[in-house]
Short mmCIF file of C-alpha atoms in Angstrom, two decimals:
data_model
loop_
_atom_site.label_atom_id
_atom_site.label_comp_id
_atom_site.label_asym_id
_atom_site.label_seq_id
_atom_site.Cartn_x
_atom_site.Cartn_y
_atom_site.Cartn_z
CA UNK F 18 -70.60 -0.01 25.37
CA UNK F 19 -72.69 -2.86 26.74
CA UNK F 20 -72.53 -4.74 23.42
CA UNK F 21 -68.74 -4.50 23.46
CA UNK F 22 -68.68 -5.80 27.02
CA UNK F 23 -70.92 -8.73 26.06
CA UNK F 24 -68.43 -9.70 23.35
CA UNK F 25 -65.60 -9.50 25.85
CA UNK F 26 -67.43 -11.68 28.38
CA UNK F 27 -68.32 -14.29 25.76
CA UNK F 28 -64.67 -14.41 24.71
CA UNK F 29 -63.50 -14.76 28.32
CA UNK F 30 -65.80 -17.73 28.88
CA UNK F 31 -64.49 -19.35 25.68
CA UNK F 32 -60.90 -18.92 26.81
CA UNK F 33 -61.69 -20.66 30.12
CA UNK F 34 -62.94 -23.64 28.12
CA UNK F 35 -59.76 -23.58 26.00
CA UNK F 36 -57.62 -23.71 29.15
CA UNK F 37 -59.56 -26.70 30.45
CA UNK F 38 -59.56 -28.54 27.13
CA UNK F 39 -56.07 -27.74 25.82
CA UNK F 40 -54.03 -26.06 28.58
CA UNK F 41 -52.77 -22.53 29.08
CA UNK F 42 -50.12 -22.46 26.30
CA UNK F 43 -52.68 -23.52 23.66
CA UNK F 44 -55.22 -21.01 25.00
CA UNK F 45 -52.65 -18.24 24.50
CA UNK F 46 -52.11 -19.29 20.89
CA UNK F 47 -55.85 -19.54 20.24
CA UNK F 48 -56.40 -16.06 21.71
CA UNK F 49 -53.63 -14.56 19.57
CA UNK F 50 -54.95 -16.18 16.39
CA UNK F 51 -58.52 -15.19 17.22
CA UNK F 52 -57.76 -11.49 17.73
CA UNK F 53 -55.04 -11.16 15.10
CA UNK F 54 -57.24 -12.89 12.55
CA UNK F 55 -60.46 -11.00 13.24
CA UNK F 56 -59.15 -7.55 14.13
CA UNK F 57 -58.17 -6.56 10.58
CA UNK F 58 -61.64 -7.53 9.33
CA UNK F 59 -63.75 -5.68 11.86
CA UNK F 60 -61.36 -2.70 12.03
CA UNK F 61 -61.79 -2.03 8.31
CA UNK F 62 -65.55 -2.67 8.49
CA UNK F 63 -65.95 -0.16 11.33
CA UNK F 64 -63.89 2.43 9.46
CA UNK F 65 -66.06 2.10 6.39
CA UNK F 66 -69.38 2.00 8.27
CA UNK F 67 -68.55 4.98 10.48
CA UNK F 68 -66.70 6.89 7.75
CA UNK F 69 -63.39 7.46 9.50
CA UNK F 70 -61.08 5.75 7.02
CA UNK F 71 -57.46 6.83 6.87
CA UNK F 72 -53.94 5.65 7.66
CA UNK F 73 -52.82 8.04 10.40
CA UNK F 74 -52.49 7.62 14.16
CA UNK F 75 -55.87 9.23 14.82
CA UNK F 76 -57.55 6.57 12.66
CA UNK F 77 -55.64 3.81 14.48
CA UNK F 78 -56.63 5.22 17.87
CA UNK F 79 -60.29 5.54 16.81
CA UNK F 80 -60.18 1.84 15.87
CA UNK F 81 -58.79 0.97 19.30
CA UNK F 82 -61.56 3.00 20.95
CA UNK F 83 -64.18 0.94 19.10
CA UNK F 84 -62.40 -2.43 19.34
CA UNK F 85 -64.52 -5.21 20.81
CA UNK F 86 -61.52 -6.21 22.94
CA UNK F 87 -61.49 -2.82 24.66
CA UNK F 88 -64.99 -2.05 25.95
CA UNK F 89 -65.33 1.25 27.84
CA UNK F 90 -65.14 0.90 31.62
CA UNK F 91 -63.45 -2.51 31.21
CA UNK F 92 -60.41 -1.06 29.44
CA UNK F 93 -59.74 2.64 30.08
CA UNK F 94 -57.41 3.75 27.28
CA UNK F 95 -55.73 7.17 27.37
CA UNK F 96 -54.32 8.51 24.10
CA UNK F 97 -51.70 11.14 23.27
CA UNK F 98 -51.26 12.23 19.65
CA UNK F 99 -47.80 13.67 18.94
CA UNK F 100 -48.28 14.25 15.22
CA UNK F 101 -50.11 12.64 12.31
CA UNK F 102 -47.98 9.47 12.44
CA UNK F 103 -46.96 9.14 16.10
CA UNK F 104 -48.81 8.70 19.34
CA UNK F 105 -48.91 6.87 22.63
CA UNK F 106 -51.55 5.15 24.67
CA UNK F 107 -51.71 3.66 28.11
CA UNK F 108 -54.39 2.13 30.27
CA UNK F 109 -55.60 3.84 33.41
CA UNK F 110 -57.64 0.72 34.13
CA UNK F 111 -57.35 -2.75 32.63
CA UNK F 112 -60.14 -5.23 33.26
CA UNK F 113 -58.17 -7.94 31.48
CA UNK F 114 -55.35 -7.55 34.01
CA UNK F 115 -57.83 -7.73 36.88
CA UNK F 116 -59.25 -10.93 35.34
CA UNK F 117 -55.92 -12.75 35.20
CA UNK F 118 -53.99 -11.26 38.13
CA UNK F 119 -55.51 -13.66 40.71
CA UNK F 120 -54.28 -16.59 38.58
CA UNK F 121 -50.63 -15.61 38.94
CA UNK F 122 -47.72 -14.11 37.02
CA UNK F 123 -47.79 -16.62 34.15
CA UNK F 124 -51.34 -15.57 33.29
CA UNK F 125 -50.46 -11.88 33.63
CA UNK F 126 -47.52 -12.28 31.23
CA UNK F 127 -49.71 -14.30 28.88
CA UNK F 128 -52.43 -11.66 28.73
CA UNK F 129 -50.39 -8.48 28.97
CA UNK F 130 -47.51 -9.44 26.68
CA UNK F 131 -47.96 -12.73 24.81
CA UNK F 132 -51.53 -11.91 23.69
CA UNK F 133 -51.76 -8.11 23.73
CA UNK F 134 -48.47 -7.25 22.00
CA UNK F 135 -49.17 -9.01 18.68
CA UNK F 136 -52.87 -8.20 18.68
CA UNK F 137 -52.29 -4.45 19.08
CA UNK F 138 -50.00 -4.71 16.05
CA UNK F 139 -52.70 -6.57 14.09
CA UNK F 140 -55.23 -3.85 14.84
CA UNK F 141 -52.84 -1.05 13.88
CA UNK F 142 -51.65 -2.78 10.70
CA UNK F 143 -55.28 -3.10 9.57
CA UNK F 144 -55.23 0.70 9.26
CA UNK F 145 -51.64 1.24 8.14
CA UNK F 146 -49.38 -1.64 7.01
CA UNK F 147 -46.33 0.29 8.28
CA UNK F 148 -47.73 0.84 11.78
CA UNK F 149 -46.13 -0.66 14.87
CA UNK F 150 -47.33 -0.77 18.45
CA UNK F 151 -44.60 -1.27 21.02
CA UNK F 152 -44.83 -1.46 24.82
#
């Protein structure tokens, strides 16, 4: 878990630089491209390395559990599997929200919707091209 948290903290410091250098709107776009571009690569690599390849919801959820953007104790995901192809998740605790909440509602919307919505899709689609993640 600590290695995942280190990755998260390095990313957070990079995003602060992006805000200073380019502004908040550009930082949002950089964050989306960063996660959406890398998530399919490391998701498939983890599946192969840890031998949990598949296309069902359990495989997608396992990928989210191991995602560098969701280190344990920083992001506390809770999963419900309805059947092989359907499930739900929610966060009991979200460190990302706590990071941006003091900066105001624009940052909360940016993190919780503008960034997270498309990047959850990118992670799920890496496992199953027909998958969708919707708030």
